[in-house]
XYZ file of C-alpha atoms in Angstrom:
511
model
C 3.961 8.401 10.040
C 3.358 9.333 13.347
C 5.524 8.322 16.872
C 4.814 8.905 20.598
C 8.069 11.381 21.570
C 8.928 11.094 25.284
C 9.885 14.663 25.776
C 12.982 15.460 28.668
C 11.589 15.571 32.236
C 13.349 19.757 32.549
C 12.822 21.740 35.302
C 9.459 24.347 35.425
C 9.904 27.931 35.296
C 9.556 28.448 39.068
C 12.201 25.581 39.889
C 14.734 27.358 37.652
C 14.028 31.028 39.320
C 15.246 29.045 42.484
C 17.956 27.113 40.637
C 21.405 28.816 41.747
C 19.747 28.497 45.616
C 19.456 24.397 44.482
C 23.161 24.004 42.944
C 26.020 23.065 45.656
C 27.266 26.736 47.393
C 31.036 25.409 46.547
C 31.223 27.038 43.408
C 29.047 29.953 41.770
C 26.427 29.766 39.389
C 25.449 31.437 36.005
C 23.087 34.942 36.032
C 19.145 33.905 36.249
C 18.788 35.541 32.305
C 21.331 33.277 31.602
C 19.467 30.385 32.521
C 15.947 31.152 32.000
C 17.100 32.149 28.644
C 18.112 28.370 28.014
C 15.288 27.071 29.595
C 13.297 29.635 26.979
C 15.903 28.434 24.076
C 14.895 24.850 24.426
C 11.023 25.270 24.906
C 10.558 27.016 21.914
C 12.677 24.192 19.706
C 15.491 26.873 19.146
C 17.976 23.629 19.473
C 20.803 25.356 18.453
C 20.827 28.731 20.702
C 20.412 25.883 23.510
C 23.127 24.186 22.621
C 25.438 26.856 22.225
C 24.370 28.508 25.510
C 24.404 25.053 27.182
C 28.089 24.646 26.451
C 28.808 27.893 27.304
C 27.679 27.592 30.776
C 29.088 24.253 31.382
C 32.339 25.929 30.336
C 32.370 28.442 33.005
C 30.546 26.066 35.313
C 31.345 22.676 34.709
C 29.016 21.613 37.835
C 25.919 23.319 36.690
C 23.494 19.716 36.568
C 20.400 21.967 34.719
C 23.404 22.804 31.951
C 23.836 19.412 30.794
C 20.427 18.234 31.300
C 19.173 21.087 28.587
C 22.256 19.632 26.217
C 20.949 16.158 27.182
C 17.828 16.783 25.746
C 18.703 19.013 22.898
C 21.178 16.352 21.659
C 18.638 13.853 22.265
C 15.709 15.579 20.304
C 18.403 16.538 17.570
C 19.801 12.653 16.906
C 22.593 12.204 18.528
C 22.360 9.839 20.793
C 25.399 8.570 22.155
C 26.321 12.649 23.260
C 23.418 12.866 24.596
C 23.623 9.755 26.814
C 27.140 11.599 28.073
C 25.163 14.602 29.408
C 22.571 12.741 30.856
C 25.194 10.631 32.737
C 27.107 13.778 33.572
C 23.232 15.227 35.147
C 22.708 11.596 37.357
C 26.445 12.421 38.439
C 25.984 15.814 39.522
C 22.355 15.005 41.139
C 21.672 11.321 41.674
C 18.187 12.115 43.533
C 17.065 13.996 40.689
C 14.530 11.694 39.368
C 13.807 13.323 35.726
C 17.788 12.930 35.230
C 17.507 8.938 35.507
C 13.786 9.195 33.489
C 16.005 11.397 30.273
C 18.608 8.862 30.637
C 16.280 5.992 30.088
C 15.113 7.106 27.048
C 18.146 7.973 25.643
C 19.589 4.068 26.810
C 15.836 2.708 25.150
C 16.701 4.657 21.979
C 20.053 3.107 21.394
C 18.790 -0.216 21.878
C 20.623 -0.865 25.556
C 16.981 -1.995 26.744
C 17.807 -3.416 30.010
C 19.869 -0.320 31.036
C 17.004 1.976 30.145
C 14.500 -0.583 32.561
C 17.206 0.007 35.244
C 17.190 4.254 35.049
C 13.183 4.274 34.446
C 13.066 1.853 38.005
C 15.987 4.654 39.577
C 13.440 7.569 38.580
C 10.311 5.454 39.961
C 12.947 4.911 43.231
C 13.236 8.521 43.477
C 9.612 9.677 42.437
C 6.894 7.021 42.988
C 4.258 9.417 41.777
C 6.625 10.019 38.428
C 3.408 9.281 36.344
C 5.715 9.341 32.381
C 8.452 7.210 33.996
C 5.912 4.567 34.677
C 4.536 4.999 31.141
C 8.553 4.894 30.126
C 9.432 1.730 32.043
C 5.754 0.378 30.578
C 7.279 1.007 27.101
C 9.967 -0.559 27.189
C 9.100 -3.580 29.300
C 7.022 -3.760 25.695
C 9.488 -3.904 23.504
C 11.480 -6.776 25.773
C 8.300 -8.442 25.090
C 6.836 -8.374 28.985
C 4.001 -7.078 28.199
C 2.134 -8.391 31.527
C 3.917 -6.164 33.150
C 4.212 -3.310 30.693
C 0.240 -3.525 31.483
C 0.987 -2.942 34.915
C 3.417 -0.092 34.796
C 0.880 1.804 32.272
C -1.862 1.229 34.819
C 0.302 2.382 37.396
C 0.786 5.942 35.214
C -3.227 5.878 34.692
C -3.482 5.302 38.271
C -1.544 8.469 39.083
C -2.651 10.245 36.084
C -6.099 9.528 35.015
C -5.829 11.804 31.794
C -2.819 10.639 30.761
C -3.400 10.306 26.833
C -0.256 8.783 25.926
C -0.894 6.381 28.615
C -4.186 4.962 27.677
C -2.844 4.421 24.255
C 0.032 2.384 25.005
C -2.114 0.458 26.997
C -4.929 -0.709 24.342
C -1.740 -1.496 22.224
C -0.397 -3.664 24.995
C -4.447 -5.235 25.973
C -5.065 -5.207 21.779
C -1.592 -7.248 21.810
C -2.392 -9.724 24.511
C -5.643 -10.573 22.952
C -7.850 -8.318 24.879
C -9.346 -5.957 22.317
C -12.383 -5.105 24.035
C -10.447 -3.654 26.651
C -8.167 -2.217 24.453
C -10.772 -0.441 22.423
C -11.994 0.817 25.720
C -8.734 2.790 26.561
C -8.636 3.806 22.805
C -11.809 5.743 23.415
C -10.610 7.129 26.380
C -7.657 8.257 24.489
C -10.235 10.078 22.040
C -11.899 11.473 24.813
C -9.185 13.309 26.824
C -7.525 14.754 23.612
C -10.834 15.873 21.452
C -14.356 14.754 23.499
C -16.032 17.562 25.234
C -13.784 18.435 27.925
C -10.464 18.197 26.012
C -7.393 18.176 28.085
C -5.681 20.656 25.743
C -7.635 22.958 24.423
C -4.802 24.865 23.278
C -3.082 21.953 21.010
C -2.314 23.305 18.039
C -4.662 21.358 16.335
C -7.730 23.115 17.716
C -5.850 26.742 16.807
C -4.917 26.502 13.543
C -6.529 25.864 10.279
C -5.674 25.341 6.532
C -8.183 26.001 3.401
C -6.845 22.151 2.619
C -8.567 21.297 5.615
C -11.168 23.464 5.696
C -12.049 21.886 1.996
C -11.850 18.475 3.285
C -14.323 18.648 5.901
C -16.572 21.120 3.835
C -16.343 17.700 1.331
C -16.772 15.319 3.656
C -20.168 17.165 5.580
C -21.150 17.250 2.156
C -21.118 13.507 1.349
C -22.530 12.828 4.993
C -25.495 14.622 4.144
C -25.859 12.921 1.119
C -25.729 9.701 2.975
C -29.165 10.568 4.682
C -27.744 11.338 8.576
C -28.226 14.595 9.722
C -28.818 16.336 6.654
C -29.732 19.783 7.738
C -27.152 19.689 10.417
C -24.018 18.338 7.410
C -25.588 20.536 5.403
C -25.150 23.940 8.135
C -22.206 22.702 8.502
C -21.089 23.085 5.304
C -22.062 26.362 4.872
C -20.580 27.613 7.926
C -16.940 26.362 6.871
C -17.262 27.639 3.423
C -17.870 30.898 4.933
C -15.211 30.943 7.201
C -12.620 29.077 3.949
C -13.725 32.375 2.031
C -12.551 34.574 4.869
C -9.346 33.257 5.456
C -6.160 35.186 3.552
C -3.751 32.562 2.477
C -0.840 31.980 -0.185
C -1.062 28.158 -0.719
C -4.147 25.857 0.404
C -1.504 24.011 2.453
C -0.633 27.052 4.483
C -1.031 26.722 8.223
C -2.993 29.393 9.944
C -3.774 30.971 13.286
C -7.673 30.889 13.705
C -8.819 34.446 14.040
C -10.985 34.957 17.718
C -14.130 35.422 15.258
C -13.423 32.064 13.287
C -12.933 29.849 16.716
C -15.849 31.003 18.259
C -17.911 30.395 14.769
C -16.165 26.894 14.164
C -16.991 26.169 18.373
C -16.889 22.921 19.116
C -17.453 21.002 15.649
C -13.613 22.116 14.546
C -11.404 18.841 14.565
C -14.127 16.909 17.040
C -15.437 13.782 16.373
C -18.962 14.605 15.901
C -19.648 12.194 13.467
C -17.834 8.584 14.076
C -19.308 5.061 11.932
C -19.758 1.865 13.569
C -17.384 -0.986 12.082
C -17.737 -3.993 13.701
C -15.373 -6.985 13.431
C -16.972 -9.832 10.980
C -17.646 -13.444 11.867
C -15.416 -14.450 9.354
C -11.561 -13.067 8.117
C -11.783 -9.909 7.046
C -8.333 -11.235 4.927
C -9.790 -12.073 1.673
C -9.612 -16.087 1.219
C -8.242 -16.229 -2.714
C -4.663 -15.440 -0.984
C -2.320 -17.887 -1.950
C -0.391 -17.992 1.700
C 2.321 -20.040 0.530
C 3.333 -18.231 -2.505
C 3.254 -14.802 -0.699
C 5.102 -15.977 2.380
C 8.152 -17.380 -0.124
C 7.804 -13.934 -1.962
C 8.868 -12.295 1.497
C 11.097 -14.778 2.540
C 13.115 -14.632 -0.752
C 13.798 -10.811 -1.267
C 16.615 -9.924 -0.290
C 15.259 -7.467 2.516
C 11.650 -8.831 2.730
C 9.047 -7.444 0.209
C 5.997 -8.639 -1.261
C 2.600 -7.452 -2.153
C -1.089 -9.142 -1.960
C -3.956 -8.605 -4.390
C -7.624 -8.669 -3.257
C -6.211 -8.020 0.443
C -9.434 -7.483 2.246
C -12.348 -9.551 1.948
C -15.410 -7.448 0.184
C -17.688 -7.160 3.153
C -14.481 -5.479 5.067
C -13.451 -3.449 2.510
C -16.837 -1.918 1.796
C -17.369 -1.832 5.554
C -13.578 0.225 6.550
C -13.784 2.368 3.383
C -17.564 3.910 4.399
C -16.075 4.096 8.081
C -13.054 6.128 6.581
C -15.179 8.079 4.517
C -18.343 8.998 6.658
C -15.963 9.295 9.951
C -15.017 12.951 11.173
C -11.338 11.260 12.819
C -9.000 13.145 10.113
C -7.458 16.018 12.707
C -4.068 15.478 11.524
C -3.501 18.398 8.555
C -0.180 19.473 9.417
C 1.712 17.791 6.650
C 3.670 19.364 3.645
C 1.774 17.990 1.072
C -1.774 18.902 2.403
C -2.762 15.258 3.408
C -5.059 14.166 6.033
C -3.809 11.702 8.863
C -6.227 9.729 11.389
C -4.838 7.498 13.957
C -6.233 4.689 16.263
C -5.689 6.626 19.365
C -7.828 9.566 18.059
C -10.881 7.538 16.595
C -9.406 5.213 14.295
C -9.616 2.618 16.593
C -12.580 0.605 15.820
C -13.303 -3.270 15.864
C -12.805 -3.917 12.346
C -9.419 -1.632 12.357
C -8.670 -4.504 15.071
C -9.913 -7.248 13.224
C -7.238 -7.022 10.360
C -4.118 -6.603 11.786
C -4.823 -10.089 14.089
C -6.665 -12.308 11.003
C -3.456 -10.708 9.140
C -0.533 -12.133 11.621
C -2.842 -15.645 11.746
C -2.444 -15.498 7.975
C 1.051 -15.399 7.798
C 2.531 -16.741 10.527
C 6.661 -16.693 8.826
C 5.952 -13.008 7.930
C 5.384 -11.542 11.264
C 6.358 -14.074 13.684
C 5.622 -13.144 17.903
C 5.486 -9.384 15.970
C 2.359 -7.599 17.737
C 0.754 -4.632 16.339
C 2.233 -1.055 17.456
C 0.490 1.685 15.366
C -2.376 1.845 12.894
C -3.018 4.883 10.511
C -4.887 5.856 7.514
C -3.691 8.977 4.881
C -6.116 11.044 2.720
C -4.484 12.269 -0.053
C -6.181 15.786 -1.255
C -7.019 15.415 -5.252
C -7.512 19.294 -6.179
C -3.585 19.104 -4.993
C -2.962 16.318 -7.922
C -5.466 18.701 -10.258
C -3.756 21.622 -9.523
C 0.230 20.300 -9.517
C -0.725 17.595 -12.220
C 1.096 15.461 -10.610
C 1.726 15.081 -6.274
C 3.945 13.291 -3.824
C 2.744 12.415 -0.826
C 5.030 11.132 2.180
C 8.671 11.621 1.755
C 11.375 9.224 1.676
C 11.821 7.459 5.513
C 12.232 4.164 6.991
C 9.570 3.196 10.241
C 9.779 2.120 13.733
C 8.934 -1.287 13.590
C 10.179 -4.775 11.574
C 7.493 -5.157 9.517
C 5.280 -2.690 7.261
C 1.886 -3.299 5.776
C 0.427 -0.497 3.377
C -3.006 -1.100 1.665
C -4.661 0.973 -0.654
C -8.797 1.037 -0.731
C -9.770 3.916 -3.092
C -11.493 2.341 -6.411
C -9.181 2.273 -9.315
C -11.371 4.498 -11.492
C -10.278 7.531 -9.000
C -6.888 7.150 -10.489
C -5.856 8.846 -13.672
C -2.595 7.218 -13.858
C -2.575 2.789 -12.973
C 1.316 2.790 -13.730
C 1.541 5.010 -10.339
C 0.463 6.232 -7.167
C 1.604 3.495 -5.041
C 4.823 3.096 -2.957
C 8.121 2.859 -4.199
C 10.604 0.524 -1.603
C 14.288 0.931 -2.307
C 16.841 -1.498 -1.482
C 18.588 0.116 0.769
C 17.974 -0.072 4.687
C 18.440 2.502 7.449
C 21.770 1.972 9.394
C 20.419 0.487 12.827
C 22.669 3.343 14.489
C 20.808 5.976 12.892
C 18.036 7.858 15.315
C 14.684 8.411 14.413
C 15.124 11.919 13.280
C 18.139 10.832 10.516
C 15.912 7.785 9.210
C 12.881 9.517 9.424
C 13.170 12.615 8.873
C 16.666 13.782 7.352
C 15.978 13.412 3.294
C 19.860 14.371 2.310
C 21.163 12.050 4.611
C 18.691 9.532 3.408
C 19.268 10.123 -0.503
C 23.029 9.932 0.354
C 22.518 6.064 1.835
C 20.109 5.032 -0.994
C 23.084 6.320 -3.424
C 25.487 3.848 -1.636
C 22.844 1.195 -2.900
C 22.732 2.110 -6.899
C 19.256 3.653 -5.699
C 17.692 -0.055 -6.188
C 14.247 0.033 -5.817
C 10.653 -1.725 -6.293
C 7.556 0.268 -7.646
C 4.861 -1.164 -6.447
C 1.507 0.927 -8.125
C -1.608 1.719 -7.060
C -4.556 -0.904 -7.202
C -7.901 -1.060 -4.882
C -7.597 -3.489 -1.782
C -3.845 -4.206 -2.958
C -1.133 -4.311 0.315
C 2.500 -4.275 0.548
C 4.391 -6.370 3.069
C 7.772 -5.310 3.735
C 10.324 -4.696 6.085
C 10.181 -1.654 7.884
C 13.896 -0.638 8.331
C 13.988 -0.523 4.347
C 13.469 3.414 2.781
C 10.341 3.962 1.084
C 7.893 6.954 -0.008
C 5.021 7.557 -2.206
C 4.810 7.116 -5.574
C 3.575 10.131 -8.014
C -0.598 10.879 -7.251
C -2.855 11.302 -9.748
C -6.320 11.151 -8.881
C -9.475 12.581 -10.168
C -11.169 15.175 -7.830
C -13.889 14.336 -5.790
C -14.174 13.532 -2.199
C -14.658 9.754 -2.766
C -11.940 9.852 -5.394
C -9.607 10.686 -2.518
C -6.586 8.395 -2.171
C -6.467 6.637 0.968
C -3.819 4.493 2.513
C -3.968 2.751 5.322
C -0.738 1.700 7.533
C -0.052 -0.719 9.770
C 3.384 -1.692 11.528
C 4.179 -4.518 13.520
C 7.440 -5.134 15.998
C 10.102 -2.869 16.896
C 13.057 -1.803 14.483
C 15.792 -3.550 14.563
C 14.003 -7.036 16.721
């Protein structure tokens, strides 16, 4: 699970030391603490000290546009859509030239669906701001989802134009070239994307990612050098490697191996550049044939879909062998698994950070041509692949992965390539898919994120459900708006024993 967040366009710390000099003279305007204390509020995701002060500025000066664009985007980032779209109007009202106002407002109008009153706010911000580099990349994503995606192309060339290291950019793009049938072109932007956010010259050195460490992580990658080494490539330098994180894992005070923690001076200069880089990425090329394997009885799946009630099936023997052999040593011998920041201790990789590969490609197209009535004119929109730690199963006997949550997209497919002899329990370790879908009204933070409010609406349903366990090259088609989360893991230890699944969503919720 992971989503592209347009974050509110606010104003910089300079622009609101000069705010009460910007607001109209008529009326008079809140102390500087007072605002830079909001500004400070919001930045560091203190939602609710923003909101409160918010309100209780606009109540003593109802005129104050910075006010309600901070509640805008707190509301926004907290759910609620519809208030939010209120401030944001009330901010365009106060100052129609400000051109982030009109940018927040489109993606609050994109998130509640009102598509072609988002294009019209992301064109008002462009209007206002030619060089306004995310409101290009805005207007790109929804012209997307309206299905123009000639010219989303344009508008996300047009932010890559202004903004040559725009990450999020160069990622919607390959989705958009990968969609129109241009995957060498998209693969090319993918790599970019790879480039600017871990290659040599990072664009954010800072990112959290690079700063903090867990022994979870530190354990996978001391596994994973390990079993590169034995593979014959680079074995002294795997090998180093190893040693160096181990020594580093057994200086590190923690509580839990999932703990997040800061990386000491000592450890980041130690780690240097090998820490969450992709020093080490396989080749895997697309095949001249399907990579879907060719046993798959089309017909009988495609009626299995078509005649649950919400749209659920599952496939056997998914992959051909030569593809499955070929994306499980790319998963396994790849250094792309920077995401560690989740609960559970799992490893995420993603196709704008390395995952992207022909093969990767390869699948979600041959899989669309296989099943036309399935996924329709649905394109792909996000690929990702989960490692699941197994000294967390050892250790907790038995351990959930990904909570319950529903996905941005209409259709789900989840595949499953570790061998079956890595799992200690064949009843489990799959998905479970309740019957119950996420209220199109809901925002991605309630159907996503919010487990009580989630429980609550799969209650309303008699908590109906399919289990669907583990089994090697297996995949699960369903509909994405339906709740779902991992079954009970398992698995023996090991680093191939690891259980990996692999994601792919197609379409846009609720289309």
């Amino acid at each position: 699970m992971i989503f592209q967040v347009n974050h509110p366009q606010l104003l910089s710390g300079n622009e609101v030391n000069n705010m009460n000099e910007k607001e109209d003279s008529s009326f008079i305007s809140p102390p500087q603490t007072q605002l830079s204390s909001l500004l400070e509020h919001y930045q560091n995701r203190r939602f609710s000290d923003a909101e409160k002060l918010s309100l209780e500025i606009i109540q003593d000066f109802p005129k104050h546009q910075f006010a309600w664009k901070v509640l805008g985007a707190v509301l926004g980032t907290t759910g609620r859509k519809s208030e939010a779209e209120a401030a944001y109007q009330t901010a365009v009202a106060l100052s129609p030239q400000d051109a982030g106002a009109h940018n927040n407002l489109g993606n609050t109008l994109k998130a509640l669906g009102r598509l072609d009153e988002a294009e019209a706010s992301y064109n008002q911000a462009i209007a206002l701001k030619p060089d306004f580099a995310e409101a290009h990349n805005n207007l790109g994503n929804t012209l997307k989802v309206l299905g123009r995606l000639d010219e989303a192309l344009a508008s996300y060339n047009q932010a890559i134009a202004l903004k040559p290291d725009f990450v999020k950019a160069h990622s919607n793009l390959g989705i958009t070239l990968n969609a129109l049938g241009s995957r060498e072109s998209a693969l090319k932007h993918f790599e970019r994307s790879l480039q600017l956010t871990r290659g040599i010259n990072p664009v954010d050195l800072y990112h959290k990612s690079f700063r903090h460490i867990s022994i979870a992580k530190l354990d996978h990658d001391i596994e994973q050098f390990d079993y590169i080494a034995a593979s014959g490539i680079d074995i002294k330098k795997f090998q180093e490697l190893a040693k160096l994180y181990q020594t580093v894992k057994s200086e590190i005070n923690h509580t839990l191996d999932t703990d997040i923690i800061h990386l000491s001076d000592k450890h980041q200069r130690l780690l240097g550049d090998t820490f969450n880089r992709p020093i080490h990425i396989l080749e895997a090329p697309a095949l001249d044939m399907s990579a879907i394997g060719d046993s798959i009885d089309i017909n009988k799946i495609t009626d299995d879909y078509c005649e649950h009630e919400y749209g659920l099936t599952y496939i056997d023997d998914f992959l051909n062998p030569v593809a499955l052999k070929s994306l499980r040593e790319f998963l396994l011998g790849s250094t792309i698994w920077f995401d560690f920041f989740h609960k559970g201790g799992y490893m995420g990789a993603y196709l704008s950070e390395g995952l992207a590969s022909p093969l990767v490609l390869q699948i979600a197209e041959d899989l669309r041509k296989k099943f036309p009535k399935i996924f329709k004119n649905h394109h792909l929109t996000q690929f990702w692949a989960y490692k699941y730690d197994s000294r967390a199963s050892e250790k907790n006997n038995s351990y959930k992965g990904i909570h319950v949550h529903a996905d941005d997209a209409a259709i789900n497919v989840n595949f499953w390539i570790t061998p079956n002899s890595a799992n200690l329990d064949p009843s489990s370790g799959g998905l479970v898919v309740y019957n119950t879908e996420a209220p199109l009204e809901w925002g991605f933070n309630r159907y996503n994120k919010n487990e009580q409010k989630i429980r609550e609406e799969i209650l309303k349903s008699n908590q109906k459900k399919t289990i669907v366990p583990h089994n090697e090259n297996r995949a699960v088609i369903f509909n994405s708006n339906l709740f779902h989360e991992t079954d009970n893991i398992k698995f023996k230890a090991g680093y191939e024993n690891r259980r990996i699944n692999v994601t792919l969503l197609f379409g846009r919720r609720g289309l």
